[in-house]
Amino acid sequence: MLRKLWFAAAGVAALAVVAVAVPVIAHQKNATTAAKSRAAGEQTSVQPSQTPSKAPSTPPAAVSSKPPSIVTPTKKPTKKPSTSTDHVTVSVAGPAFAGSCHGVVIKPGQNPQSLVNAKPAGTTFCFAAGLHRISQTIRPKANTTLASATHAVLTGSVPLTGWSKSGATWVARGALPAAYGMSGQCEDNKANICHLREQVFVDGDHLTRVASLAAVKAGTFYADYGANAIYLGSNPAGHAVEMSKTATAIESGATGVVVRGLTIEHFASAPQAGALVAGPDWRITANDVRWNHAVGVMLVKANNTRVDRNLIRNNGQLGLGQYNSAAATVTRNVISSNNTDGFWIADWESGGIKSTRSSGTVSGNLIKNNLGIGMWADVADDGRTISANKITGNAADGIRYEISRNGVIENNTITGNGFGTGRGSGTSLWDGGGINVNTSSNVTVRNNVVSGNVNGVTIQSRTRGSGPWGTYLLRNIKVTGNTIKMTGGSQSTGMVQNSGAKVPAGQVVFSGNRYLLDGLAAQRFARFGTKLTAAGWRQAGLDTAGSFDAD
């Protein structure tokens, strides 16, 4: 199945808006009330226990051409190995760790861009405590710092007032933009309203958007662009009602910008566009980026940018995106519960992190409970290290490395991923697993703990066309030194290929892995359509140096 390219631009060709009388976006409750949400919180994160190493210059030991006819179980250790924290140590993230700020103070109610325009490049701006309504995107100059030591909140929302009763609903008028066309891929392809950017919050709760006035009920809203009216199914009297309206909080191509200690929420970003859009050599540290419609943090031509110790959560499409950005570093962040607005779970740019045409390191992050893929390198990523992350509870693959090359996936703990039930989800090796390498080349998967995912390690060879270095092919894949636990359901590890993308012998090597199985006779392995037991896996020339334990 072809994936869509990442486009940094917000807009695509407009299509007519279709009204369908069904709710399509699950109701989400913000972590705090509207008042309390203005103080940024802390969450558990992780950091690397060691410096990520480069891919080895020599391949793992060759697989024996004469495998034994039976599997000899290795002796179980007295203490079972951990399957959750083997390669990571606990840390924390968010505005509480931003540090001090000394510079030009920006108070609530002031226009930040006017102050930025009035000061030279390299100025430090300190947002005072409180709620800053951003009606104009802040475009910092080179080496500018935008920071807060007091948990300042930048919001793209506007209050909705002037409500009146309208039948069984309540209506407010005059806040919506003109109607605009569709973009993006939604989980519900018939209703397809995830492209609509405005979110509504009542006392901090993110409401369900429905596609017709007839579908409005308690906890939902409907936006009628032609009538410029928003309808609620609950009485708003006595409640704070807000609608996200400004598209982007901060965006600039200037170099060396620092964004630190801010809460950035309620921006009406278009699909594939970010609430915070970084340029080259930026430092994005200790922020809380949440409840924005599309992407929380977006790196665009952001070479050498560092994203460190942020909370990136509950964004409508994706936590963090990276496009055409070399040598970027994403470390010690908590990236959680993204894709709140109904984007396609299995095969579009939704979930935790998505990177295309880029390189760099993703290390020491906690990537959890995203409604999509945990960490996805796709479309010509070249030289990507994914190291020492804890990746758990994501609806699609924990890690997907797709039509890319020169990757190292090491020392990660990957548990409980891939159990989404939307379109494109499934249990076969074609559908994915804890780690999924898809039609990529020169990828090493080593020393990971992969446990309790829909599948273990899945290697896919598909007909995928060409990229910047020629035809995308599955070549030179090494899977070594991993602990892979498969004890339930239809969990499996192995390779699949379609008829136009057959893999030459020796291009996929499994060596020195440890498998924890529900039984040695269980068919937990597959090689190009043939299901295998542990003995059959070794007889096929795979992991003759590995160990197989009944757990």
mmCIF file with all atom_site columns, N, CA and C in Angstrom, residues 22-60:
data_model
loop_
_atom_site.group_PDB
_atom_site.id
_atom_site.type_symbol
_atom_site.label_atom_id
_atom_site.label_alt_id
_atom_site.label_comp_id
_atom_site.label_asym_id
_atom_site.label_entity_id
_atom_site.label_seq_id
_atom_site.pdbx_PDB_ins_code
_atom_site.Cartn_x
_atom_site.Cartn_y
_atom_site.Cartn_z
_atom_site.occupancy
_atom_site.B_iso_or_equiv
_atom_site.pdbx_formal_charge
_atom_site.auth_seq_id
_atom_site.auth_comp_id
_atom_site.auth_asym_id
_atom_site.auth_atom_id
_atom_site.pdbx_PDB_model_num
ATOM 1   N N  . VAL A 1 22 ? -23.034 11.686  11.068 1.00 0.00 ? 22 VAL A N  1
ATOM 2   C CA . VAL A 1 22 ? -22.519 10.753  12.066 1.00 0.00 ? 22 VAL A CA 1
ATOM 3   C C  . VAL A 1 22 ? -21.350 11.394  12.779 1.00 0.00 ? 22 VAL A C  1
ATOM 4   N N  . PRO A 1 23 ? -21.157 11.114  14.063 1.00 0.00 ? 23 PRO A N  1
ATOM 5   C CA . PRO A 1 23 ? -19.962 11.603  14.749 1.00 0.00 ? 23 PRO A CA 1
ATOM 6   C C  . PRO A 1 23 ? -18.757 10.808  14.314 1.00 0.00 ? 23 PRO A C  1
ATOM 7   N N  . VAL A 1 24 ? -17.611 11.463  14.131 1.00 0.00 ? 24 VAL A N  1
ATOM 8   C CA . VAL A 1 24 ? -16.424 10.751  13.658 1.00 0.00 ? 24 VAL A CA 1
ATOM 9   C C  . VAL A 1 24 ? -15.209 10.933  14.540 1.00 0.00 ? 24 VAL A C  1
ATOM 10  N N  . ILE A 1 25 ? -15.268 11.821  15.510 1.00 0.00 ? 25 ILE A N  1
ATOM 11  C CA . ILE A 1 25 ? -14.107 12.067  16.347 1.00 0.00 ? 25 ILE A CA 1
ATOM 12  C C  . ILE A 1 25 ? -14.467 11.756  17.789 1.00 0.00 ? 25 ILE A C  1
ATOM 13  N N  . ALA A 1 26 ? -13.680 10.905  18.412 1.00 0.00 ? 26 ALA A N  1
ATOM 14  C CA . ALA A 1 26 ? -13.988 10.513  19.779 1.00 0.00 ? 26 ALA A CA 1
ATOM 15  C C  . ALA A 1 26 ? -13.859 11.693  20.724 1.00 0.00 ? 26 ALA A C  1
ATOM 16  N N  . HIS A 1 27 ? -14.761 11.763  21.694 1.00 0.00 ? 27 HIS A N  1
ATOM 17  C CA . HIS A 1 27 ? -14.689 12.819  22.718 1.00 0.00 ? 27 HIS A CA 1
ATOM 18  C C  . HIS A 1 27 ? -13.424 12.631  23.528 1.00 0.00 ? 27 HIS A C  1
ATOM 19  N N  . GLN A 1 28 ? -12.687 13.698  23.730 1.00 0.00 ? 28 GLN A N  1
ATOM 20  C CA . GLN A 1 28 ? -11.464 13.648  24.518 1.00 0.00 ? 28 GLN A CA 1
ATOM 21  C C  . GLN A 1 28 ? -11.574 14.645  25.650 1.00 0.00 ? 28 GLN A C  1
ATOM 22  N N  . LYS A 1 29 ? -11.152 14.235  26.833 1.00 0.00 ? 29 LYS A N  1
ATOM 23  C CA . LYS A 1 29 ? -11.174 15.124  27.978 1.00 0.00 ? 29 LYS A CA 1
ATOM 24  C C  . LYS A 1 29 ? -9.772  15.614  28.244 1.00 0.00 ? 29 LYS A C  1
ATOM 25  N N  . ASN A 1 30 ? -9.625  16.924  28.337 1.00 0.00 ? 30 ASN A N  1
ATOM 26  C CA . ASN A 1 30 ? -8.323  17.486  28.659 1.00 0.00 ? 30 ASN A CA 1
ATOM 27  C C  . ASN A 1 30 ? -7.902  17.015  30.036 1.00 0.00 ? 30 ASN A C  1
ATOM 28  N N  . ALA A 1 31 ? -6.592  17.045  30.294 1.00 0.00 ? 31 ALA A N  1
ATOM 29  C CA . ALA A 1 31 ? -6.075  16.515  31.548 1.00 0.00 ? 31 ALA A CA 1
ATOM 30  C C  . ALA A 1 31 ? -6.511  17.347  32.743 1.00 0.00 ? 31 ALA A C  1
ATOM 31  N N  . THR A 1 32 ? -6.861  18.604  32.518 1.00 0.00 ? 32 THR A N  1
ATOM 32  C CA . THR A 1 32 ? -7.228  19.490  33.610 1.00 0.00 ? 32 THR A CA 1
ATOM 33  C C  . THR A 1 32 ? -8.383  20.368  33.191 1.00 0.00 ? 32 THR A C  1
ATOM 34  N N  . THR A 1 33 ? -8.949  21.112  34.100 1.00 0.00 ? 33 THR A N  1
ATOM 35  C CA . THR A 1 33 ? -9.978  22.071  33.746 1.00 0.00 ? 33 THR A CA 1
ATOM 36  C C  . THR A 1 33 ? -9.355  23.233  33.003 1.00 0.00 ? 33 THR A C  1
ATOM 37  N N  . ALA A 1 34 ? -10.219 24.099  32.461 1.00 0.00 ? 34 ALA A N  1
ATOM 38  C CA . ALA A 1 34 ? -9.702  25.236  31.689 1.00 0.00 ? 34 ALA A CA 1
ATOM 39  C C  . ALA A 1 34 ? -8.792  26.099  32.533 1.00 0.00 ? 34 ALA A C  1
ATOM 40  N N  . ALA A 1 35 ? -9.142  26.305  33.780 1.00 0.00 ? 35 ALA A N  1
ATOM 41  C CA . ALA A 1 35 ? -8.316  27.158  34.639 1.00 0.00 ? 35 ALA A CA 1
ATOM 42  C C  . ALA A 1 35 ? -7.003  26.476  34.987 1.00 0.00 ? 35 ALA A C  1
ATOM 43  N N  . LYS A 1 36 ? -7.082  25.203  35.409 1.00 0.00 ? 36 LYS A N  1
ATOM 44  C CA . LYS A 1 36 ? -5.872  24.510  35.832 1.00 0.00 ? 36 LYS A CA 1
ATOM 45  C C  . LYS A 1 36 ? -4.959  24.183  34.666 1.00 0.00 ? 36 LYS A C  1
ATOM 46  N N  . SER A 1 37 ? -5.522  24.075  33.448 1.00 0.00 ? 37 SER A N  1
ATOM 47  C CA . SER A 1 37 ? -4.705  23.692  32.303 1.00 0.00 ? 37 SER A CA 1
ATOM 48  C C  . SER A 1 37 ? -3.681  24.750  31.942 1.00 0.00 ? 37 SER A C  1
ATOM 49  N N  . ARG A 1 38 ? -3.816  25.936  32.484 1.00 0.00 ? 38 ARG A N  1
ATOM 50  C CA . ARG A 1 38 ? -2.888  27.016  32.171 1.00 0.00 ? 38 ARG A CA 1
ATOM 51  C C  . ARG A 1 38 ? -1.569  26.869  32.912 1.00 0.00 ? 38 ARG A C  1
ATOM 52  N N  . ALA A 1 39 ? -1.436  25.905  33.785 1.00 0.00 ? 39 ALA A N  1
ATOM 53  C CA . ALA A 1 39 ? -0.158  25.607  34.437 1.00 0.00 ? 39 ALA A CA 1
ATOM 54  C C  . ALA A 1 39 ? 0.365   24.300  33.884 1.00 0.00 ? 39 ALA A C  1
ATOM 55  N N  . ALA A 1 40 ? 1.536   24.344  33.289 1.00 0.00 ? 40 ALA A N  1
ATOM 56  C CA . ALA A 1 40 ? 2.069   23.147  32.642 1.00 0.00 ? 40 ALA A CA 1
ATOM 57  C C  . ALA A 1 40 ? 2.434   22.100  33.668 1.00 0.00 ? 40 ALA A C  1
ATOM 58  N N  . GLY A 1 41 ? 2.207   20.844  33.310 1.00 0.00 ? 41 GLY A N  1
ATOM 59  C CA . GLY A 1 41 ? 2.495   19.752  34.231 1.00 0.00 ? 41 GLY A CA 1
ATOM 60  C C  . GLY A 1 41 ? 3.788   19.055  33.920 1.00 0.00 ? 41 GLY A C  1
ATOM 61  N N  . GLU A 1 42 ? 4.019   17.963  34.620 1.00 0.00 ? 42 GLU A N  1
ATOM 62  C CA . GLU A 1 42 ? 5.189   17.124  34.414 1.00 0.00 ? 42 GLU A CA 1
ATOM 63  C C  . GLU A 1 42 ? 4.710   15.727  34.112 1.00 0.00 ? 42 GLU A C  1
ATOM 64  N N  . GLN A 1 43 ? 5.482   15.009  33.319 1.00 0.00 ? 43 GLN A N  1
ATOM 65  C CA . GLN A 1 43 ? 5.193   13.614  33.059 1.00 0.00 ? 43 GLN A CA 1
ATOM 66  C C  . GLN A 1 43 ? 6.487   12.830  33.076 1.00 0.00 ? 43 GLN A C  1
ATOM 67  N N  . THR A 1 44 ? 6.335   11.535  33.213 1.00 0.00 ? 44 THR A N  1
ATOM 68  C CA . THR A 1 44 ? 7.512   10.675  33.178 1.00 0.00 ? 44 THR A CA 1
ATOM 69  C C  . THR A 1 44 ? 8.055   10.587  31.765 1.00 0.00 ? 44 THR A C  1
ATOM 70  N N  . SER A 1 45 ? 9.357   10.658  31.626 1.00 0.00 ? 45 SER A N  1
ATOM 71  C CA . SER A 1 45 ? 10.005  10.455  30.342 1.00 0.00 ? 45 SER A CA 1
ATOM 72  C C  . SER A 1 45 ? 11.138  9.475   30.538 1.00 0.00 ? 45 SER A C  1
ATOM 73  N N  . VAL A 1 46 ? 11.941  9.296   29.515 1.00 0.00 ? 46 VAL A N  1
ATOM 74  C CA . VAL A 1 46 ? 13.080  8.412   29.603 1.00 0.00 ? 46 VAL A CA 1
ATOM 75  C C  . VAL A 1 46 ? 14.267  9.050   28.931 1.00 0.00 ? 46 VAL A C  1
ATOM 76  N N  . GLN A 1 47 ? 15.446  8.587   29.260 1.00 0.00 ? 47 GLN A N  1
ATOM 77  C CA . GLN A 1 47 ? 16.645  9.074   28.609 1.00 0.00 ? 47 GLN A CA 1
ATOM 78  C C  . GLN A 1 47 ? 17.563  7.914   28.308 1.00 0.00 ? 47 GLN A C  1
ATOM 79  N N  . PRO A 1 48 ? 18.486  8.069   27.371 1.00 0.00 ? 48 PRO A N  1
ATOM 80  C CA . PRO A 1 48 ? 19.341  6.951   27.000 1.00 0.00 ? 48 PRO A CA 1
ATOM 81  C C  . PRO A 1 48 ? 20.221  6.529   28.162 1.00 0.00 ? 48 PRO A C  1
ATOM 82  N N  . SER A 1 49 ? 20.421  5.225   28.275 1.00 0.00 ? 49 SER A N  1
ATOM 83  C CA . SER A 1 49 ? 21.346  4.729   29.266 1.00 0.00 ? 49 SER A CA 1
ATOM 84  C C  . SER A 1 49 ? 22.767  4.679   28.728 1.00 0.00 ? 49 SER A C  1
ATOM 85  N N  . GLN A 1 50 ? 22.909  4.920   27.422 1.00 0.00 ? 50 GLN A N  1
ATOM 86  C CA . GLN A 1 50 ? 24.231  4.958   26.826 1.00 0.00 ? 50 GLN A CA 1
ATOM 87  C C  . GLN A 1 50 ? 24.164  5.773   25.557 1.00 0.00 ? 50 GLN A C  1
ATOM 88  N N  . THR A 1 51 ? 25.290  6.231   25.096 1.00 0.00 ? 51 THR A N  1
ATOM 89  C CA . THR A 1 51 ? 25.350  7.002   23.863 1.00 0.00 ? 51 THR A CA 1
ATOM 90  C C  . THR A 1 51 ? 25.083  6.089   22.681 1.00 0.00 ? 51 THR A C  1
ATOM 91  N N  . PRO A 1 52 ? 24.139  6.451   21.783 1.00 0.00 ? 52 PRO A N  1
ATOM 92  C CA . PRO A 1 52 ? 23.872  5.597   20.644 1.00 0.00 ? 52 PRO A CA 1
ATOM 93  C C  . PRO A 1 52 ? 25.130  5.377   19.824 1.00 0.00 ? 52 PRO A C  1
ATOM 94  N N  . SER A 1 53 ? 25.341  4.158   19.430 1.00 0.00 ? 53 SER A N  1
ATOM 95  C CA . SER A 1 53 ? 26.521  3.833   18.634 1.00 0.00 ? 53 SER A CA 1
ATOM 96  C C  . SER A 1 53 ? 26.149  3.730   17.179 1.00 0.00 ? 53 SER A C  1
ATOM 97  N N  . LYS A 1 54 ? 27.121  3.819   16.336 1.00 0.00 ? 54 LYS A N  1
ATOM 98  C CA . LYS A 1 54 ? 26.888  3.735   14.905 1.00 0.00 ? 54 LYS A CA 1
ATOM 99  C C  . LYS A 1 54 ? 26.751  2.276   14.487 1.00 0.00 ? 54 LYS A C  1
ATOM 100 N N  . ALA A 1 55 ? 26.246  2.090   13.279 1.00 0.00 ? 55 ALA A N  1
ATOM 101 C CA . ALA A 1 55 ? 26.128  0.744   12.759 1.00 0.00 ? 55 ALA A CA 1
ATOM 102 C C  . ALA A 1 55 ? 27.504  0.111   12.666 1.00 0.00 ? 55 ALA A C  1
ATOM 103 N N  . PRO A 1 56 ? 27.601  -1.194  12.943 1.00 0.00 ? 56 PRO A N  1
ATOM 104 C CA . PRO A 1 56 ? 28.915  -1.827  12.899 1.00 0.00 ? 56 PRO A CA 1
ATOM 105 C C  . PRO A 1 56 ? 29.477  -1.836  11.492 1.00 0.00 ? 56 PRO A C  1
ATOM 106 N N  . SER A 1 57 ? 30.787  -1.752  11.399 1.00 0.00 ? 57 SER A N  1
ATOM 107 C CA . SER A 1 57 ? 31.412  -1.755  10.080 1.00 0.00 ? 57 SER A CA 1
ATOM 108 C C  . SER A 1 57 ? 31.450  -3.139  9.481  1.00 0.00 ? 57 SER A C  1
ATOM 109 N N  . THR A 1 58 ? 31.322  -4.176  10.334 1.00 0.00 ? 58 THR A N  1
ATOM 110 C CA . THR A 1 58 ? 31.281  -5.543  9.841  1.00 0.00 ? 58 THR A CA 1
ATOM 111 C C  . THR A 1 58 ? 29.960  -6.162  10.210 1.00 0.00 ? 58 THR A C  1
ATOM 112 N N  . PRO A 1 59 ? 29.413  -7.064  9.367  1.00 0.00 ? 59 PRO A N  1
ATOM 113 C CA . PRO A 1 59 ? 28.113  -7.653  9.644  1.00 0.00 ? 59 PRO A CA 1
ATOM 114 C C  . PRO A 1 59 ? 28.196  -8.669  10.763 1.00 0.00 ? 59 PRO A C  1
ATOM 115 N N  . PRO A 1 60 ? 27.044  -9.062  11.343 1.00 0.00 ? 60 PRO A N  1
ATOM 116 C CA . PRO A 1 60 ? 27.040  -10.113 12.331 1.00 0.00 ? 60 PRO A CA 1
ATOM 117 C C  . PRO A 1 60 ? 27.559  -11.417 11.740 1.00 0.00 ? 60 PRO A C  1
#
